[in-house]
Amino acid sequence: MIIVTGATGQLGRRIVERLLTRVPAEQIGATARDPGRARALAERGIRVRPADFADPASLAHAFEGATQVLVVSVDKLGEEVVRRHRTAIEGAVAAGARRILYTSHAGANPHSHFEPCRNHAATEEILRTCGVPYTALRNGFYISSAMRFFEHAAESGRITVPADGPVAWTAHDDLAEAAAAILAGEGSFDGPTPPLTAAHTLTFEDLAARTGTLLGREIERITVSDNEFRDQLTNVGVPAELADLFLGMFTAARAGEFATVDPTLQNLIGRDPLGIDAMLRDQLPTHA
């Protein structure tokens, strides 16, 4: 029994879909805080049970019979995210899982400028000492994280962000394919994987140019100071801690924290990872 948590999220849902092409549905379990949102998975023969990492008591039933549990990282900030990951890992161990997998980050480092990467490093340390074999999927930076800054670019013709650096932006679809391959035994890793990244790095200037081409208009990339960027966010109601998180992404990129590319993802999925135009078309679905 392979359990995938967060099965209604962007990554978890895709992983379950890819698993269905590799193993029988009755060998897949999916968890969600709201199982009703996973009704379509249940209709395909997948075991769907409620689970909430904030509620340790919910995990015994959710993880029952698991041989592998994939803990999909939660979208929270600060110490709370590490606490929830610890709860999930401890729940998987208590349920008798023989391997725990976790969606980490290619930039996981306790000294990262980017808070989520510090949280991923802390979670990997919990895994290292949990007493059960584990695999930390060091996923490349999701392209969707970059594209949130392009929401109004089609109307304004510009994107205003701080100085950045090269990032190996990667597609959810490719990472889901890789995770499913590992869960199904098509690849085996003890501990952290090599970085699971697309084949090339791109800056925001590159993204602006390619987005502009797809939109049929020029997108100007305007560089502002870190303080200006932070004020720009807080002035439109973004909470200060979230503004600091976004700023940390650019600070870390400038420091080269996300610039590594590696062939492991390509080897796992048996093809080239999606290129930038294909990734952007997925993010801009109304444009060919």
CSV table of N, CA and C in Angstrom, one decimal, residues 68-229:
chain,number,residue,atom,x,y,z
A,68,GLN,N,4.7,2.3,2.1
A,68,GLN,CA,5.4,3.5,1.8
A,68,GLN,C,4.4,4.7,2.1
A,69,VAL,N,4.9,5.8,2.7
A,69,VAL,CA,4.1,7.0,2.8
A,69,VAL,C,4.9,8.1,2.2
A,70,LEU,N,4.2,8.8,1.3
A,70,LEU,CA,4.8,10.0,0.7
A,70,LEU,C,4.2,11.2,1.4
A,71,VAL,N,5.0,11.9,2.2
A,71,VAL,CA,4.5,13.1,2.9
A,71,VAL,C,4.8,14.3,2.0
A,72,VAL,N,3.7,14.9,1.4
A,72,VAL,CA,3.8,16.1,0.6
A,72,VAL,C,3.9,17.3,1.5
A,73,SER,N,4.9,18.1,1.4
A,73,SER,CA,5.1,19.2,2.3
A,73,SER,C,3.9,20.1,2.3
A,74,VAL,N,3.7,20.7,3.5
A,74,VAL,CA,2.5,21.6,3.7
A,74,VAL,C,2.9,23.0,3.4
A,75,ASP,N,1.9,23.8,3.0
A,75,ASP,CA,2.0,25.2,2.6
A,75,ASP,C,1.8,26.1,3.9
A,76,LYS,N,2.8,26.1,4.8
A,76,LYS,CA,2.7,26.9,6.0
A,76,LYS,C,4.0,27.6,6.1
A,77,LEU,N,4.1,28.5,7.1
A,77,LEU,CA,5.3,29.3,7.4
A,77,LEU,C,5.8,28.9,8.8
A,78,GLY,N,7.1,29.1,9.0
A,78,GLY,CA,7.7,29.1,10.3
A,78,GLY,C,7.8,27.7,10.9
A,79,GLU,N,7.8,27.7,12.3
A,79,GLU,CA,8.0,26.5,13.0
A,79,GLU,C,6.8,25.5,12.8
A,80,GLU,N,5.6,26.1,12.5
A,80,GLU,CA,4.4,25.3,12.4
A,80,GLU,C,4.6,24.2,11.3
A,81,VAL,N,5.3,24.6,10.2
A,81,VAL,CA,5.4,23.6,9.1
A,81,VAL,C,6.3,22.5,9.5
A,82,VAL,N,7.3,22.7,10.2
A,82,VAL,CA,8.2,21.6,10.7
A,82,VAL,C,7.5,20.7,11.7
A,83,ARG,N,6.7,21.3,12.6
A,83,ARG,CA,5.9,20.5,13.5
A,83,ARG,C,5.0,19.6,12.8
A,84,ARG,N,4.3,20.1,11.8
A,84,ARG,CA,3.3,19.3,11.1
A,84,ARG,C,4.0,18.1,10.3
A,85,HIS,N,5.2,18.5,9.7
A,85,HIS,CA,5.9,17.4,9.1
A,85,HIS,C,6.4,16.3,10.1
A,86,ARG,N,6.8,16.8,11.2
A,86,ARG,CA,7.2,15.8,12.3
A,86,ARG,C,6.1,14.9,12.6
A,87,THR,N,4.9,15.5,12.8
A,87,THR,CA,3.7,14.7,13.1
A,87,THR,C,3.4,13.7,12.1
A,88,ALA,N,3.5,14.1,10.8
A,88,ALA,CA,3.3,13.1,9.7
A,88,ALA,C,4.3,12.0,9.7
A,89,ILE,N,5.6,12.3,9.9
A,89,ILE,CA,6.6,11.3,9.9
A,89,ILE,C,6.4,10.4,11.0
A,90,GLU,N,6.2,10.9,12.2
A,90,GLU,CA,6.0,10.0,13.3
A,90,GLU,C,4.7,9.1,13.1
A,91,GLY,N,3.7,9.7,12.5
A,91,GLY,CA,2.5,8.9,12.2
A,91,GLY,C,2.8,7.7,11.2
A,92,ALA,N,3.6,8.0,10.2
A,92,ALA,CA,4.0,7.0,9.3
A,92,ALA,C,4.8,5.9,9.9
A,93,VAL,N,5.7,6.3,10.8
A,93,VAL,CA,6.5,5.3,11.5
A,93,VAL,C,5.6,4.4,12.4
A,94,ALA,N,4.7,5.1,13.1
A,94,ALA,CA,3.8,4.3,14.0
A,94,ALA,C,2.9,3.4,13.3
A,95,ALA,N,2.6,3.7,12.0
A,95,ALA,CA,1.7,2.9,11.2
A,95,ALA,C,2.5,1.7,10.6
A,96,GLY,N,3.8,1.6,10.8
A,96,GLY,CA,4.6,0.5,10.3
A,96,GLY,C,5.1,0.7,8.9
A,97,ALA,N,5.1,1.9,8.3
A,97,ALA,CA,5.7,2.1,7.0
A,97,ALA,C,7.1,1.7,6.9
A,98,ARG,N,7.5,1.1,5.8
A,98,ARG,CA,8.8,0.6,5.7
A,98,ARG,C,9.7,1.6,5.0
A,99,ARG,N,9.1,2.6,4.4
A,99,ARG,CA,9.9,3.8,3.8
A,99,ARG,C,9.0,5.0,3.8
A,100,ILE,N,9.6,6.1,4.2
A,100,ILE,CA,8.9,7.4,4.2
A,100,ILE,C,9.6,8.3,3.1
A,101,LEU,N,8.8,8.9,2.3
A,101,LEU,CA,9.3,9.8,1.3
A,101,LEU,C,8.7,11.2,1.6
A,102,TYR,N,9.4,12.2,1.1
A,102,TYR,CA,9.0,13.6,1.5
A,102,TYR,C,9.4,14.5,0.3
A,103,THR,N,8.5,15.4,0.0
A,103,THR,CA,8.8,16.3,-1.1
A,103,THR,C,9.6,17.5,-0.5
A,104,SER,N,10.9,17.4,-0.7
A,104,SER,CA,11.8,18.4,-0.2
A,104,SER,C,12.1,19.4,-1.4
A,105,HIS,N,13.2,20.1,-1.3
A,105,HIS,CA,13.6,21.1,-2.3
A,105,HIS,C,15.0,21.0,-2.6
A,106,ALA,N,15.3,21.3,-3.9
A,106,ALA,CA,16.7,21.2,-4.4
A,106,ALA,C,17.6,22.1,-3.6
A,107,GLY,N,17.1,23.2,-3.0
A,107,GLY,CA,17.9,24.2,-2.3
A,107,GLY,C,17.8,24.0,-0.8
A,108,ALA,N,17.4,22.8,-0.3
A,108,ALA,CA,17.3,22.5,1.1
A,108,ALA,C,18.6,22.8,1.8
A,109,ASN,N,18.6,23.6,2.8
A,109,ASN,CA,19.9,24.0,3.5
A,109,ASN,C,19.5,24.7,4.8
A,110,PRO,N,20.1,24.4,5.9
A,110,PRO,CA,19.7,25.1,7.1
A,110,PRO,C,20.1,26.5,7.1
A,111,HIS,N,21.0,26.9,6.2
A,111,HIS,CA,21.5,28.3,6.2
A,111,HIS,C,21.0,29.1,5.0
A,112,SER,N,20.0,28.5,4.3
A,112,SER,CA,19.4,29.2,3.1
A,112,SER,C,18.9,30.6,3.4
A,113,HIS,N,18.9,31.5,2.5
A,113,HIS,CA,18.2,32.8,2.6
A,113,HIS,C,16.7,32.6,2.5
A,114,PHE,N,16.2,31.5,2.0
A,114,PHE,CA,14.8,31.3,1.7
A,114,PHE,C,14.2,30.4,2.8
A,115,GLU,N,13.3,30.9,3.6
A,115,GLU,CA,12.8,30.2,4.7
A,115,GLU,C,12.3,28.8,4.4
A,116,PRO,N,11.5,28.5,3.4
A,116,PRO,CA,11.1,27.2,3.1
A,116,PRO,C,12.2,26.2,3.0
A,117,CYS,N,13.4,26.6,2.4
A,117,CYS,CA,14.5,25.7,2.3
A,117,CYS,C,15.1,25.4,3.6
A,118,ARG,N,15.1,26.3,4.6
A,118,ARG,CA,15.5,26.0,5.9
A,118,ARG,C,14.5,25.0,6.6
A,119,ASN,N,13.2,25.1,6.3
A,119,ASN,CA,12.2,24.2,6.9
A,119,ASN,C,12.4,22.8,6.2
A,120,HIS,N,12.7,22.8,5.0
A,120,HIS,CA,12.9,21.5,4.3
A,120,HIS,C,14.1,20.8,4.9
A,121,ALA,N,15.2,21.6,5.2
A,121,ALA,CA,16.4,21.0,5.8
A,121,ALA,C,16.1,20.4,7.2
A,122,ALA,N,15.3,21.2,8.0
A,122,ALA,CA,14.9,20.7,9.3
A,122,ALA,C,14.1,19.4,9.2
A,123,THR,N,13.2,19.3,8.2
A,123,THR,CA,12.4,18.1,8.0
A,123,THR,C,13.2,16.9,7.6
A,124,GLU,N,14.2,17.2,6.8
A,124,GLU,CA,15.1,16.1,6.4
A,124,GLU,C,15.9,15.6,7.6
A,125,GLU,N,16.2,16.4,8.5
A,125,GLU,CA,16.9,16.0,9.7
A,125,GLU,C,16.0,15.1,10.6
A,126,ILE,N,14.7,15.4,10.6
A,126,ILE,CA,13.7,14.6,11.3
A,126,ILE,C,13.7,13.2,10.7
A,127,LEU,N,13.7,13.2,9.3
A,127,LEU,CA,13.6,11.9,8.6
A,127,LEU,C,14.9,11.1,8.9
A,128,ARG,N,16.0,11.8,8.9
A,128,ARG,CA,17.3,11.1,9.1
A,128,ARG,C,17.4,10.3,10.4
A,129,THR,N,16.7,10.8,11.4
A,129,THR,CA,16.7,10.2,12.7
A,129,THR,C,15.4,9.5,13.1
A,130,CYS,N,14.5,9.2,12.1
A,130,CYS,CA,13.2,8.6,12.4
A,130,CYS,C,13.3,7.1,12.6
A,131,GLY,N,14.4,6.5,12.2
A,131,GLY,CA,14.5,5.1,12.4
A,131,GLY,C,14.0,4.2,11.2
A,132,VAL,N,13.5,4.8,10.2
A,132,VAL,CA,12.9,4.1,9.0
A,132,VAL,C,13.6,4.6,7.8
A,133,PRO,N,13.9,3.8,6.8
A,133,PRO,CA,14.5,4.3,5.6
A,133,PRO,C,13.7,5.4,5.0
A,134,TYR,N,14.3,6.3,4.4
A,134,TYR,CA,13.6,7.5,3.8
A,134,TYR,C,14.2,8.0,2.5
A,135,THR,N,13.4,8.7,1.8
A,135,THR,CA,13.9,9.4,0.6
A,135,THR,C,13.3,10.8,0.6
A,136,ALA,N,14.2,11.7,0.5
A,136,ALA,CA,13.8,13.2,0.4
A,136,ALA,C,13.9,13.5,-1.1
A,137,LEU,N,12.8,13.8,-1.7
A,137,LEU,CA,12.7,14.2,-3.1
A,137,LEU,C,13.1,15.7,-3.2
A,138,ARG,N,14.3,15.9,-3.6
A,138,ARG,CA,14.8,17.3,-3.7
A,138,ARG,C,14.4,18.0,-5.0
A,139,ASN,N,13.1,18.4,-5.0
A,139,ASN,CA,12.4,18.9,-6.2
A,139,ASN,C,13.0,20.3,-6.6
A,140,GLY,N,13.1,20.5,-7.9
A,140,GLY,CA,13.4,21.8,-8.4
A,140,GLY,C,12.4,22.8,-8.1
A,141,PHE,N,12.7,24.1,-8.2
A,141,PHE,CA,11.8,25.1,-7.8
A,141,PHE,C,10.6,25.1,-8.8
A,142,TYR,N,9.4,25.1,-8.3
A,142,TYR,CA,8.2,25.0,-9.1
A,142,TYR,C,8.1,26.3,-10.0
A,143,ILE,N,7.8,26.1,-11.3
A,143,ILE,CA,7.7,27.2,-12.2
A,143,ILE,C,6.5,28.0,-11.7
A,144,SER,N,5.5,27.4,-11.1
A,144,SER,CA,4.3,28.2,-10.7
A,144,SER,C,4.6,29.2,-9.7
A,145,SER,N,5.7,29.0,-8.9
A,145,SER,CA,6.1,30.0,-7.9
A,145,SER,C,6.6,31.3,-8.6
A,146,ALA,N,7.2,31.1,-9.7
A,146,ALA,CA,7.7,32.3,-10.5
A,146,ALA,C,6.5,33.0,-11.1
A,147,MET,N,5.6,32.2,-11.6
A,147,MET,CA,4.5,32.9,-12.4
A,147,MET,C,3.5,33.6,-11.6
A,148,ARG,N,3.5,33.5,-10.3
A,148,ARG,CA,2.6,34.3,-9.5
A,148,ARG,C,3.0,35.8,-9.6
A,149,PHE,N,4.2,36.1,-10.0
A,149,PHE,CA,4.6,37.5,-10.1
A,149,PHE,C,4.3,38.0,-11.5
A,150,PHE,N,3.7,37.2,-12.4
A,150,PHE,CA,3.4,37.6,-13.7
A,150,PHE,C,1.8,37.7,-13.9
A,151,GLU,N,1.1,37.7,-12.8
A,151,GLU,CA,-0.4,37.7,-12.9
A,151,GLU,C,-0.9,38.9,-13.6
A,152,HIS,N,-0.3,40.1,-13.5
A,152,HIS,CA,-0.8,41.3,-14.1
A,152,HIS,C,0.1,41.7,-15.3
A,153,ALA,N,1.0,40.9,-15.7
A,153,ALA,CA,2.0,41.3,-16.7
A,153,ALA,C,1.3,41.5,-18.1
A,154,ALA,N,0.3,40.7,-18.4
A,154,ALA,CA,-0.4,40.9,-19.7
A,154,ALA,C,-1.0,42.3,-19.8
A,155,GLU,N,-1.6,42.8,-18.7
A,155,GLU,CA,-2.2,44.1,-18.7
A,155,GLU,C,-1.2,45.2,-18.6
A,156,SER,N,-0.2,45.1,-17.7
A,156,SER,CA,0.7,46.2,-17.4
A,156,SER,C,1.9,46.2,-18.4
A,157,GLY,N,2.2,45.1,-18.9
A,157,GLY,CA,3.4,45.1,-19.8
A,157,GLY,C,4.7,45.1,-19.0
A,158,ARG,N,4.7,44.8,-17.8
A,158,ARG,CA,5.9,44.9,-17.0
A,158,ARG,C,5.8,43.9,-15.8
A,159,ILE,N,7.0,43.6,-15.3
A,159,ILE,CA,7.1,42.9,-14.0
A,159,ILE,C,8.1,43.5,-13.2
A,160,THR,N,7.8,43.9,-11.9
A,160,THR,CA,8.7,44.7,-11.1
A,160,THR,C,9.1,43.8,-9.9
A,161,VAL,N,10.3,43.4,-9.9
A,161,VAL,CA,10.9,42.5,-8.8
A,161,VAL,C,12.3,42.9,-8.6
A,162,PRO,N,12.9,42.4,-7.4
A,162,PRO,CA,14.3,42.7,-7.1
A,162,PRO,C,15.2,41.9,-8.1
A,163,ALA,N,16.5,42.2,-8.0
A,163,ALA,CA,17.5,41.5,-8.7
A,163,ALA,C,17.4,40.0,-8.3
A,164,ASP,N,17.7,39.1,-9.2
A,164,ASP,CA,17.6,37.7,-9.0
A,164,ASP,C,18.8,37.0,-9.5
A,165,GLY,N,18.7,35.7,-9.7
A,165,GLY,CA,19.8,34.9,-10.3
A,165,GLY,C,19.2,33.7,-11.0
A,166,PRO,N,20.0,32.9,-11.6
A,166,PRO,CA,19.5,31.8,-12.3
A,166,PRO,C,18.9,30.7,-11.4
A,167,VAL,N,17.7,30.2,-11.9
A,167,VAL,CA,17.0,29.2,-11.2
A,167,VAL,C,16.6,28.1,-12.1
A,168,ALA,N,16.7,26.8,-11.6
A,168,ALA,CA,16.3,25.7,-12.5
A,168,ALA,C,14.8,25.5,-12.3
A,169,TRP,N,14.0,26.4,-12.8
A,169,TRP,CA,12.5,26.3,-12.7
A,169,TRP,C,12.0,24.9,-13.3
A,170,THR,N,11.1,24.2,-12.6
A,170,THR,CA,10.8,22.9,-13.0
A,170,THR,C,9.2,22.7,-12.9
A,171,ALA,N,8.7,21.8,-13.7
A,171,ALA,CA,7.3,21.6,-13.8
A,171,ALA,C,6.7,20.6,-12.8
A,172,HIS,N,5.6,20.9,-12.2
A,172,HIS,CA,4.9,19.9,-11.3
A,172,HIS,C,4.7,18.6,-12.0
A,173,ASP,N,4.3,18.6,-13.3
A,173,ASP,CA,4.1,17.4,-14.0
A,173,ASP,C,5.3,16.5,-14.0
A,174,ASP,N,6.5,17.0,-14.3
A,174,ASP,CA,7.7,16.3,-14.4
A,174,ASP,C,8.0,15.7,-13.0
A,175,LEU,N,7.9,16.5,-11.9
A,175,LEU,CA,8.2,16.1,-10.6
A,175,LEU,C,7.2,15.0,-10.1
A,176,ALA,N,6.0,15.1,-10.5
A,176,ALA,CA,5.0,14.1,-10.2
A,176,ALA,C,5.4,12.8,-10.8
A,177,GLU,N,5.8,12.8,-12.1
A,177,GLU,CA,6.2,11.6,-12.8
A,177,GLU,C,7.3,10.9,-12.1
A,178,ALA,N,8.3,11.8,-11.7
A,178,ALA,CA,9.5,11.2,-11.0
A,178,ALA,C,9.1,10.6,-9.7
A,179,ALA,N,8.3,11.2,-8.9
A,179,ALA,CA,7.8,10.7,-7.6
A,179,ALA,C,7.1,9.4,-7.8
A,180,ALA,N,6.2,9.3,-8.8
A,180,ALA,CA,5.5,8.1,-9.0
A,180,ALA,C,6.4,6.9,-9.4
A,181,ALA,N,7.4,7.3,-10.2
A,181,ALA,CA,8.4,6.3,-10.6
A,181,ALA,C,9.2,5.7,-9.4
A,182,ILE,N,9.6,6.6,-8.5
A,182,ILE,CA,10.3,6.1,-7.3
A,182,ILE,C,9.4,5.3,-6.4
A,183,LEU,N,8.2,5.7,-6.2
A,183,LEU,CA,7.2,5.0,-5.4
A,183,LEU,C,6.9,3.6,-6.0
A,184,ALA,N,6.9,3.5,-7.3
A,184,ALA,CA,6.6,2.3,-8.0
A,184,ALA,C,7.8,1.4,-8.1
A,185,GLY,N,9.0,1.8,-7.6
A,185,GLY,CA,10.2,1.0,-7.6
A,185,GLY,C,11.0,1.1,-8.9
A,186,GLU,N,10.7,2.2,-9.7
A,186,GLU,CA,11.5,2.3,-10.9
A,186,GLU,C,12.8,3.1,-10.7
A,187,GLY,N,13.0,3.6,-9.5
A,187,GLY,CA,14.2,4.2,-9.1
A,187,GLY,C,14.3,4.2,-7.5
A,188,SER,N,15.5,4.1,-7.0
A,188,SER,CA,15.6,3.9,-5.6
A,188,SER,C,16.7,4.9,-5.0
A,189,PHE,N,16.3,5.6,-4.0
A,189,PHE,CA,17.3,6.5,-3.4
A,189,PHE,C,17.1,6.4,-1.9
A,190,ASP,N,18.3,6.3,-1.2
A,190,ASP,CA,18.3,6.3,0.3
A,190,ASP,C,18.8,7.7,0.7
A,191,GLY,N,18.0,8.4,1.5
A,191,GLY,CA,18.3,9.8,1.8
A,191,GLY,C,17.9,10.8,0.8
A,192,PRO,N,18.5,11.9,0.7
A,192,PRO,CA,18.2,12.9,-0.3
A,192,PRO,C,18.5,12.5,-1.7
A,193,THR,N,17.6,12.8,-2.6
A,193,THR,CA,18.0,12.5,-4.0
A,193,THR,C,18.9,13.6,-4.5
A,194,PRO,N,19.6,13.4,-5.7
A,194,PRO,CA,20.2,14.6,-6.3
A,194,PRO,C,19.1,15.6,-6.7
A,195,PRO,N,19.4,16.8,-7.0
A,195,PRO,CA,18.4,17.8,-7.4
A,195,PRO,C,17.6,17.3,-8.6
A,196,LEU,N,16.3,17.3,-8.4
A,196,LEU,CA,15.4,16.9,-9.5
A,196,LEU,C,14.9,18.2,-10.2
A,197,THR,N,15.7,18.5,-11.3
A,197,THR,CA,15.5,19.8,-11.9
A,197,THR,C,15.3,19.7,-13.4
A,198,ALA,N,14.8,20.8,-14.0
A,198,ALA,CA,14.8,20.9,-15.4
A,198,ALA,C,16.2,21.0,-15.9
A,199,ALA,N,16.4,21.1,-17.2
A,199,ALA,CA,17.7,21.0,-17.8
A,199,ALA,C,18.4,22.3,-17.9
A,200,HIS,N,17.7,23.4,-17.7
A,200,HIS,CA,18.3,24.7,-17.8
A,200,HIS,C,17.9,25.7,-16.7
A,201,THR,N,18.7,26.7,-16.4
A,201,THR,CA,18.4,27.7,-15.5
A,201,THR,C,17.9,29.0,-16.3
A,202,LEU,N,17.0,29.7,-15.6
A,202,LEU,CA,16.4,30.9,-16.2
A,202,LEU,C,16.3,32.0,-15.1
A,203,THR,N,16.5,33.2,-15.6
A,203,THR,CA,16.3,34.4,-14.7
A,203,THR,C,15.0,35.0,-15.0
A,204,PHE,N,14.6,35.9,-14.1
A,204,PHE,CA,13.3,36.6,-14.4
A,204,PHE,C,13.3,37.4,-15.7
A,205,GLU,N,14.5,37.8,-16.1
A,205,GLU,CA,14.5,38.5,-17.4
A,205,GLU,C,14.2,37.5,-18.5
A,206,ASP,N,14.8,36.3,-18.4
A,206,ASP,CA,14.4,35.2,-19.4
A,206,ASP,C,12.9,34.9,-19.4
A,207,LEU,N,12.4,34.8,-18.2
A,207,LEU,CA,10.9,34.5,-18.0
A,207,LEU,C,10.1,35.6,-18.6
A,208,ALA,N,10.5,36.8,-18.4
A,208,ALA,CA,9.7,37.9,-19.0
A,208,ALA,C,9.7,37.9,-20.5
A,209,ALA,N,10.9,37.6,-21.1
A,209,ALA,CA,11.0,37.6,-22.5
A,209,ALA,C,10.2,36.5,-23.1
A,210,ARG,N,10.2,35.3,-22.5
A,210,ARG,CA,9.5,34.2,-23.1
A,210,ARG,C,7.9,34.4,-22.8
A,211,THR,N,7.6,34.9,-21.7
A,211,THR,CA,6.2,35.2,-21.4
A,211,THR,C,5.6,36.2,-22.4
A,212,GLY,N,6.4,37.2,-22.7
A,212,GLY,CA,6.0,38.2,-23.6
A,212,GLY,C,5.8,37.7,-25.0
A,213,THR,N,6.6,36.7,-25.4
A,213,THR,CA,6.5,36.1,-26.7
A,213,THR,C,5.2,35.3,-26.8
A,214,LEU,N,4.9,34.6,-25.7
A,214,LEU,CA,3.6,33.8,-25.7
A,214,LEU,C,2.4,34.7,-25.6
A,215,LEU,N,2.5,35.9,-24.9
A,215,LEU,CA,1.4,36.8,-24.8
A,215,LEU,C,1.2,37.7,-26.0
A,216,GLY,N,2.3,37.7,-26.9
A,216,GLY,CA,2.2,38.6,-28.0
A,216,GLY,C,2.5,40.0,-27.7
A,217,ARG,N,3.1,40.3,-26.6
A,217,ARG,CA,3.5,41.7,-26.3
A,217,ARG,C,4.8,41.7,-25.5
A,218,GLU,N,5.5,42.8,-25.5
A,218,GLU,CA,6.7,42.9,-24.7
A,218,GLU,C,6.4,43.0,-23.2
A,219,ILE,N,7.1,42.3,-22.4
A,219,ILE,CA,7.0,42.3,-21.0
A,219,ILE,C,8.3,42.9,-20.5
A,220,GLU,N,8.3,44.1,-19.9
A,220,GLU,CA,9.5,44.7,-19.4
A,220,GLU,C,9.8,44.2,-18.0
A,221,ARG,N,11.1,43.8,-17.7
A,221,ARG,CA,11.5,43.4,-16.4
A,221,ARG,C,12.1,44.6,-15.7
A,222,ILE,N,11.5,45.1,-14.7
A,222,ILE,CA,12.0,46.3,-14.0
A,222,ILE,C,12.6,45.8,-12.6
A,223,THR,N,13.8,46.3,-12.3
A,223,THR,CA,14.5,45.9,-11.1
A,223,THR,C,14.3,47.0,-10.1
A,224,VAL,N,13.8,46.6,-8.9
A,224,VAL,CA,13.7,47.5,-7.8
A,224,VAL,C,14.6,47.0,-6.6
A,225,SER,N,14.8,47.8,-5.6
A,225,SER,CA,15.6,47.4,-4.5
A,225,SER,C,14.7,46.5,-3.6
A,226,ASP,N,15.4,45.8,-2.7
A,226,ASP,CA,14.7,44.8,-1.8
A,226,ASP,C,13.7,45.5,-1.0
A,227,ASN,N,14.1,46.7,-0.5
A,227,ASN,CA,13.1,47.5,0.4
A,227,ASN,C,11.9,47.9,-0.4
A,228,GLU,N,12.2,48.4,-1.6
A,228,GLU,CA,11.0,48.8,-2.5
A,228,GLU,C,10.1,47.7,-2.8
A,229,PHE,N,10.7,46.5,-3.0
A,229,PHE,CA,9.9,45.3,-3.3
A,229,PHE,C,9.0,44.9,-2.1
